[in-house]
XYZ file of C-alpha atoms in Angstrom:
402
model
C 43.676 35.055 -10.203
C 40.713 34.345 -12.548
C 42.327 31.088 -13.691
C 42.924 29.952 -10.199
C 39.272 30.701 -9.234
C 38.072 28.752 -12.242
C 40.316 25.771 -11.364
C 39.058 25.950 -7.719
C 35.402 26.044 -8.927
C 35.914 22.940 -11.243
C 37.751 21.073 -8.397
C 35.046 21.851 -5.904
C 32.382 20.724 -8.432
C 34.190 17.385 -8.862
C 34.542 16.759 -5.258
C 30.833 17.636 -4.699
C 29.862 15.174 -7.427
C 31.865 12.357 -5.780
C 30.110 13.172 -2.494
C 26.828 13.024 -4.243
C 27.557 9.652 -5.634
C 28.547 8.415 -2.335
C 25.273 9.575 -0.845
C 23.085 7.817 -3.485
C 24.861 4.669 -4.319
C 25.072 1.444 -2.231
C 28.826 0.832 -1.732
C 30.373 -2.461 -2.243
C 32.754 -1.999 0.779
C 32.243 -0.411 4.193
C 31.354 3.255 4.015
C 34.688 4.359 5.621
C 36.791 2.414 3.209
C 34.757 3.661 0.317
C 34.923 7.290 1.355
C 38.778 6.907 1.866
C 39.243 5.414 -1.558
C 37.057 8.129 -3.254
C 38.953 10.803 -1.390
C 42.322 9.442 -2.701
C 40.868 9.253 -6.228
C 39.663 12.848 -5.902
C 43.105 14.097 -4.734
C 44.831 12.385 -7.730
C 42.292 13.552 -10.311
C 42.486 17.106 -8.975
C 46.153 17.262 -9.200
C 46.009 15.709 -12.685
C 43.398 18.350 -13.573
C 45.582 21.305 -12.501
C 48.534 19.777 -14.423
C 46.483 19.306 -17.513
C 45.120 22.817 -17.532
C 48.217 24.723 -16.469
C 50.937 22.322 -17.889
C 49.451 20.757 -20.983
C 47.359 23.622 -22.031
C 44.004 21.765 -22.258
C 40.797 23.614 -21.962
C 38.819 23.053 -18.716
C 36.228 21.027 -20.576
C 38.815 18.761 -22.117
C 40.683 18.436 -18.828
C 37.577 17.813 -16.911
C 36.632 14.943 -19.255
C 40.108 13.260 -19.103
C 40.976 13.915 -15.490
C 37.639 13.879 -13.757
C 34.943 12.030 -15.694
C 36.686 9.015 -16.926
C 38.729 8.332 -13.780
C 35.778 8.951 -11.450
C 33.581 6.699 -13.595
C 36.133 3.868 -13.203
C 36.594 4.430 -9.507
C 32.842 4.534 -8.853
C 32.167 1.536 -10.914
C 34.746 -0.404 -8.860
C 33.375 0.802 -5.513
C 29.611 0.483 -6.318
C 27.559 -2.579 -5.238
C 25.625 -2.465 -8.427
C 27.452 -2.630 -11.762
C 24.532 -2.538 -14.036
C 22.010 0.084 -15.290
C 21.442 1.253 -11.729
C 25.115 2.293 -11.449
C 25.122 4.023 -14.967
C 21.961 5.877 -14.404
C 23.032 7.115 -10.921
C 26.587 8.280 -12.238
C 25.300 9.836 -15.399
C 22.500 11.597 -13.497
C 25.013 13.067 -11.027
C 27.234 14.117 -13.932
C 24.408 15.751 -15.690
C 23.213 17.591 -12.550
C 26.889 18.621 -11.980
C 27.240 19.883 -15.599
C 23.927 21.900 -15.185
C 25.352 23.275 -11.920
C 28.597 24.502 -13.627
C 26.674 25.763 -16.630
C 24.133 27.780 -14.463
C 26.933 29.188 -12.291
C 28.984 30.311 -15.353
C 25.847 31.921 -16.879
C 25.090 33.635 -13.631
C 28.609 34.981 -13.623
C 28.252 36.234 -17.227
C 24.998 37.835 -16.512
C 26.395 39.603 -13.450
C 29.475 41.043 -15.063
C 31.849 38.013 -15.495
C 33.197 37.952 -11.921
C 34.662 34.433 -11.236
C 33.909 35.001 -7.578
C 30.196 35.011 -8.504
C 30.556 31.782 -10.482
C 32.291 30.075 -7.448
C 29.609 31.381 -5.016
C 26.803 29.974 -7.128
C 28.660 26.754 -7.466
C 28.903 26.378 -3.632
C 25.304 27.359 -3.141
C 23.909 25.002 -5.783
C 26.136 22.159 -4.638
C 24.947 22.619 -1.090
C 21.320 22.495 -2.381
C 22.083 19.332 -4.280
C 23.645 17.725 -1.316
C 20.649 18.647 1.018
C 18.256 17.173 -1.642
C 20.238 13.984 -2.119
C 20.363 13.555 1.687
C 16.568 13.714 1.615
C 16.001 11.186 -1.128
C 18.859 8.817 -0.594
C 16.713 6.392 1.532
C 14.021 5.971 -0.994
C 16.444 5.862 -3.900
C 18.548 3.094 -2.211
C 15.444 1.210 -1.508
C 14.202 1.312 -5.055
C 17.689 0.228 -6.348
C 17.632 -2.765 -3.864
C 14.057 -3.848 -4.676
C 13.965 -3.223 -8.457
C 16.889 -4.305 -10.716
C 15.066 -3.871 -14.083
C 14.255 -0.835 -16.076
C 17.323 1.147 -15.151
C 19.015 0.658 -18.594
C 16.540 2.967 -20.367
C 16.893 5.553 -17.704
C 20.664 5.367 -17.960
C 20.480 5.918 -21.795
C 18.326 9.049 -21.248
C 20.860 10.346 -18.791
C 23.759 9.621 -21.204
C 21.800 11.462 -23.967
C 21.182 14.487 -21.738
C 24.962 14.607 -20.768
C 26.025 14.509 -24.420
C 23.522 17.266 -25.472
C 24.458 19.445 -22.674
C 28.021 19.055 -23.262
C 27.756 20.079 -27.019
C 25.439 23.004 -26.081
C 28.008 24.405 -23.553
C 31.278 23.710 -25.267
C 30.751 23.243 -28.949
C 31.900 24.910 -31.130
C 33.309 27.311 -28.636
C 32.691 27.767 -24.928
C 29.411 29.205 -23.857
C 31.106 32.393 -22.693
C 31.742 33.316 -26.262
C 28.108 32.533 -27.436
C 25.912 34.488 -25.129
C 23.010 34.239 -27.509
C 22.747 30.588 -26.692
C 22.353 31.206 -22.926
C 18.468 31.108 -23.090
C 18.700 27.872 -25.084
C 20.928 26.317 -22.563
C 18.751 27.462 -19.572
C 15.647 26.079 -21.291
C 17.385 22.780 -21.932
C 18.544 22.664 -18.264
C 14.959 23.285 -17.166
C 13.720 20.545 -19.450
C 16.243 18.103 -18.013
C 15.416 19.059 -14.565
C 11.798 18.646 -15.112
C 12.526 15.099 -16.531
C 14.430 14.204 -13.368
C 11.534 15.527 -11.290
C 9.209 13.111 -13.035
C 11.706 10.320 -12.468
C 11.930 11.151 -8.804
C 8.140 11.198 -8.439
C 8.012 7.769 -9.980
C 10.636 6.644 -7.490
C 8.460 7.893 -4.659
C 5.355 6.174 -6.042
C 7.402 2.929 -6.322
C 8.395 3.250 -2.757
C 4.855 3.934 -1.622
C 3.560 1.050 -3.656
C 6.282 -1.152 -2.247
C 5.321 -0.099 1.318
C 1.664 -0.771 0.455
C 2.545 -4.166 -0.924
C 4.699 -4.865 2.230
C 1.962 -3.678 4.482
C -0.585 -5.948 2.640
C 1.945 -8.811 2.821
C 2.507 -8.141 6.498
C -1.312 -8.134 7.075
C -1.710 -11.280 4.989
C 1.071 -12.960 7.072
C -0.531 -11.904 10.318
C -3.857 -13.277 9.173
C -2.285 -16.514 8.064
C -0.403 -16.802 11.345
C -3.611 -16.148 13.331
C -5.279 -18.710 11.147
C -2.449 -21.277 11.813
C -2.694 -20.488 15.529
C -6.417 -21.059 15.479
C -6.011 -24.243 13.565
C -3.272 -25.349 16.124
C -5.622 -24.495 18.948
C -8.364 -26.557 17.418
C -5.939 -29.398 16.897
C -4.884 -29.080 20.596
C -8.548 -28.916 21.561
C -9.427 -32.051 19.582
C -6.433 -33.898 21.080
C -7.497 -32.928 24.491
C -11.328 -33.059 24.407
C -12.423 -35.101 21.335
C -12.351 -38.905 21.017
C -10.476 -39.557 17.862
C -12.325 -42.798 17.028
C -15.952 -41.680 17.239
C -15.558 -37.840 17.050
C -17.581 -37.558 20.294
C -16.412 -35.504 23.239
C -13.993 -37.592 25.455
C -13.670 -38.113 29.286
C -11.714 -34.868 29.767
C -14.505 -32.960 28.028
C -17.043 -34.708 30.184
C -15.209 -33.815 33.432
C -14.827 -30.157 32.285
C -18.588 -30.014 31.373
C -19.561 -31.560 34.659
C -17.761 -28.887 36.565
C -19.298 -26.165 34.488
C -22.843 -27.583 35.312
C -21.963 -27.962 38.979
C -20.746 -24.416 39.183
C -24.283 -23.129 38.467
C -26.919 -25.756 39.205
C -29.586 -23.124 39.910
C -29.714 -22.050 36.371
C -28.786 -25.451 34.788
C -31.640 -27.501 36.370
C -33.201 -29.887 35.384
C -30.110 -31.945 34.969
C -30.309 -35.335 33.359
C -27.609 -37.993 32.976
C -27.501 -41.148 30.919
C -24.923 -43.935 31.347
C -24.728 -46.339 28.389
C -22.601 -49.325 27.945
C -22.071 -51.223 24.635
C -22.730 -54.842 24.882
C -20.548 -57.573 23.315
C -17.706 -55.275 22.224
C -14.987 -57.684 23.484
C -16.648 -60.586 21.770
C -16.718 -58.679 18.535
C -13.111 -57.708 18.773
C -12.218 -61.238 19.517
C -14.363 -62.879 16.793
C -13.987 -60.384 13.871
C -11.115 -58.119 14.885
C -10.697 -54.598 16.265
C -11.766 -53.079 12.884
C -15.222 -54.393 13.359
C -15.122 -53.364 17.011
C -14.145 -49.814 15.910
C -17.026 -49.762 13.471
C -19.445 -50.803 16.126
C -18.234 -47.912 18.404
C -18.680 -45.438 15.519
C -22.110 -46.686 14.854
C -23.060 -46.455 18.445
C -21.844 -42.838 18.709
C -23.722 -41.963 15.491
C -26.830 -43.630 16.813
C -26.809 -41.931 20.156
C -26.331 -38.588 18.498
C -29.269 -39.303 16.172
C -31.540 -40.319 18.904
C -30.609 -38.129 21.832
C -28.375 -35.402 20.457
C -31.364 -32.919 20.384
C -31.294 -32.772 24.133
C -27.991 -34.248 25.292
C -24.311 -33.795 25.130
C -22.784 -37.165 24.360
C -19.313 -38.300 25.657
C -17.304 -41.448 25.139
C -15.456 -42.109 28.383
C -13.427 -44.918 26.902
C -13.828 -48.492 25.919
C -17.431 -49.355 25.578
C -18.614 -46.606 28.063
C -20.768 -43.589 27.100
C -22.112 -40.898 29.250
C -24.646 -38.185 28.337
C -25.625 -34.943 30.063
C -28.577 -32.685 29.574
C -29.225 -29.421 31.519
C -31.997 -26.809 31.153
C -34.120 -28.971 28.827
C -37.818 -29.548 29.597
C -38.119 -32.824 31.544
C -41.151 -33.988 29.636
C -39.122 -33.731 26.322
C -36.036 -35.522 27.781
C -38.328 -38.198 29.270
C -40.038 -38.788 25.904
C -36.667 -39.158 24.078
C -35.440 -41.588 26.743
C -38.648 -43.489 26.747
C -38.349 -44.097 22.966
C -34.632 -45.053 23.185
C -34.863 -48.895 23.183
C -37.675 -49.040 20.552
C -35.522 -46.725 18.428
C -32.404 -48.903 18.708
C -34.532 -52.038 17.813
C -35.777 -50.145 14.685
C -32.213 -49.204 13.720
C -31.141 -52.773 14.020
C -34.204 -54.139 12.110
C -33.367 -51.823 9.184
C -30.230 -53.851 8.369
C -27.770 -51.437 9.882
C -24.842 -52.674 11.890
C -26.529 -54.095 15.058
C -26.165 -52.111 18.312
C -26.853 -53.419 21.778
C -26.779 -51.007 24.652
C -27.300 -51.236 28.368
C -28.655 -47.880 29.472
C -29.434 -46.274 32.849
C -30.807 -42.684 33.265
C -32.119 -40.303 35.931
C -32.409 -36.680 36.833
C -30.775 -34.607 39.575
C -32.904 -34.555 42.726
C -33.774 -31.780 44.969
C -30.976 -31.213 47.678
C -28.173 -32.678 45.541
C -25.599 -29.937 44.940
C -23.337 -31.896 42.628
C -23.585 -34.596 40.099
C -21.882 -37.500 41.938
C -25.004 -39.057 43.362
C -26.675 -38.793 39.941
C -23.834 -40.469 38.070
C -23.709 -43.221 40.679
C -27.456 -43.861 40.290
C -27.389 -43.996 36.461
C -24.300 -46.308 36.638
C -26.053 -48.667 38.982
C -29.088 -48.721 36.772
C -27.015 -49.274 33.580
C -25.249 -52.302 35.311
C -28.541 -53.605 36.487
C -29.907 -53.389 32.991
C -26.683 -55.051 31.585
C -27.102 -57.953 33.873
C -30.703 -58.458 32.927
C -29.859 -58.197 29.162
C -27.192 -60.951 29.604
C -29.575 -63.217 31.363
C -32.436 -62.652 28.909
C -31.168 -62.521 25.358
C -27.458 -61.814 24.897
C -26.601 -62.741 21.334
C -23.458 -64.635 20.250
C -20.703 -62.513 18.734
C -20.732 -64.298 15.399
C -24.374 -63.195 14.898
C -23.462 -59.517 15.235
């Protein structure tokens, strides 16, 4: 009966260790297939273990090494996704913990009178605790194995050393049951090994937390970069929709939007001023010197208008040689002073050796009783065209002099 209980305890321990390995490792094949293959290996090795102990007369330690450890190592290696230090550390750690479980259960039986039922009971209880603990840590452990492939070789070497030392302590030169004076030494060694594995587990937990922190930081950085990209894309769309690509000024769409905004609150936006400006001789410059010179002239005009009137006006290029300027809420005396100095300032600009600019300009302010900008825009356009006709009659210069 005692031999049968000892055999049952060893077989239960082997089955539990295979279950622990299945919990911790990342299988190469689907879980059902892996579990079925390990179950078949367990059945064969259990039968071989019974035959080795009862038929060949091997000691339980020898039979366990030949029938359980070596075949299970081979089977688990074939079924594991990782076949490097990660596998070796996992397998050896489970074997060490299993060996400690068997040793503690046998010591408990010895201390309580040598009853094999006590040994079997302690094996089942300790195995249940190990299974519960492995279920708790399996997620973190598998995650660390997946994210970190280096550093496992040294841990595996430590586990192999622990296994060898524990095996010698328990079985050499005679089974522990015959050397009770070594029980405190074995228990102290088991406590030391367990403390080492606790440190390793804490390191794994820290690695997971660090990885989560890095992932959170990476996620935050990705979100910030995405928001930055979206902002840049919005700016690109805005420039495409509302900015004239040649001069960098606001375009006709922007002018129409601003016009609606001003008209929506004329009470608070008054006084409103509008300037219509038309660049003279642009067609002649394009025909005589090419569109590159015409583009230079348009850019020069936009810069000049910004320099002279940008303090009080928003400047828009409507297209071609047409510019429109809007001012709202600015003191009328200041706006009038800027506009009164416009032509002298243009002449000074041209006299300084810059690219000559000739503009026909008309301006006016919104009058009482006008509730939109249409009459104002019509007046400044008429004034601009009147001025343009006068300039052509008086002193329009040939294109080759520009």
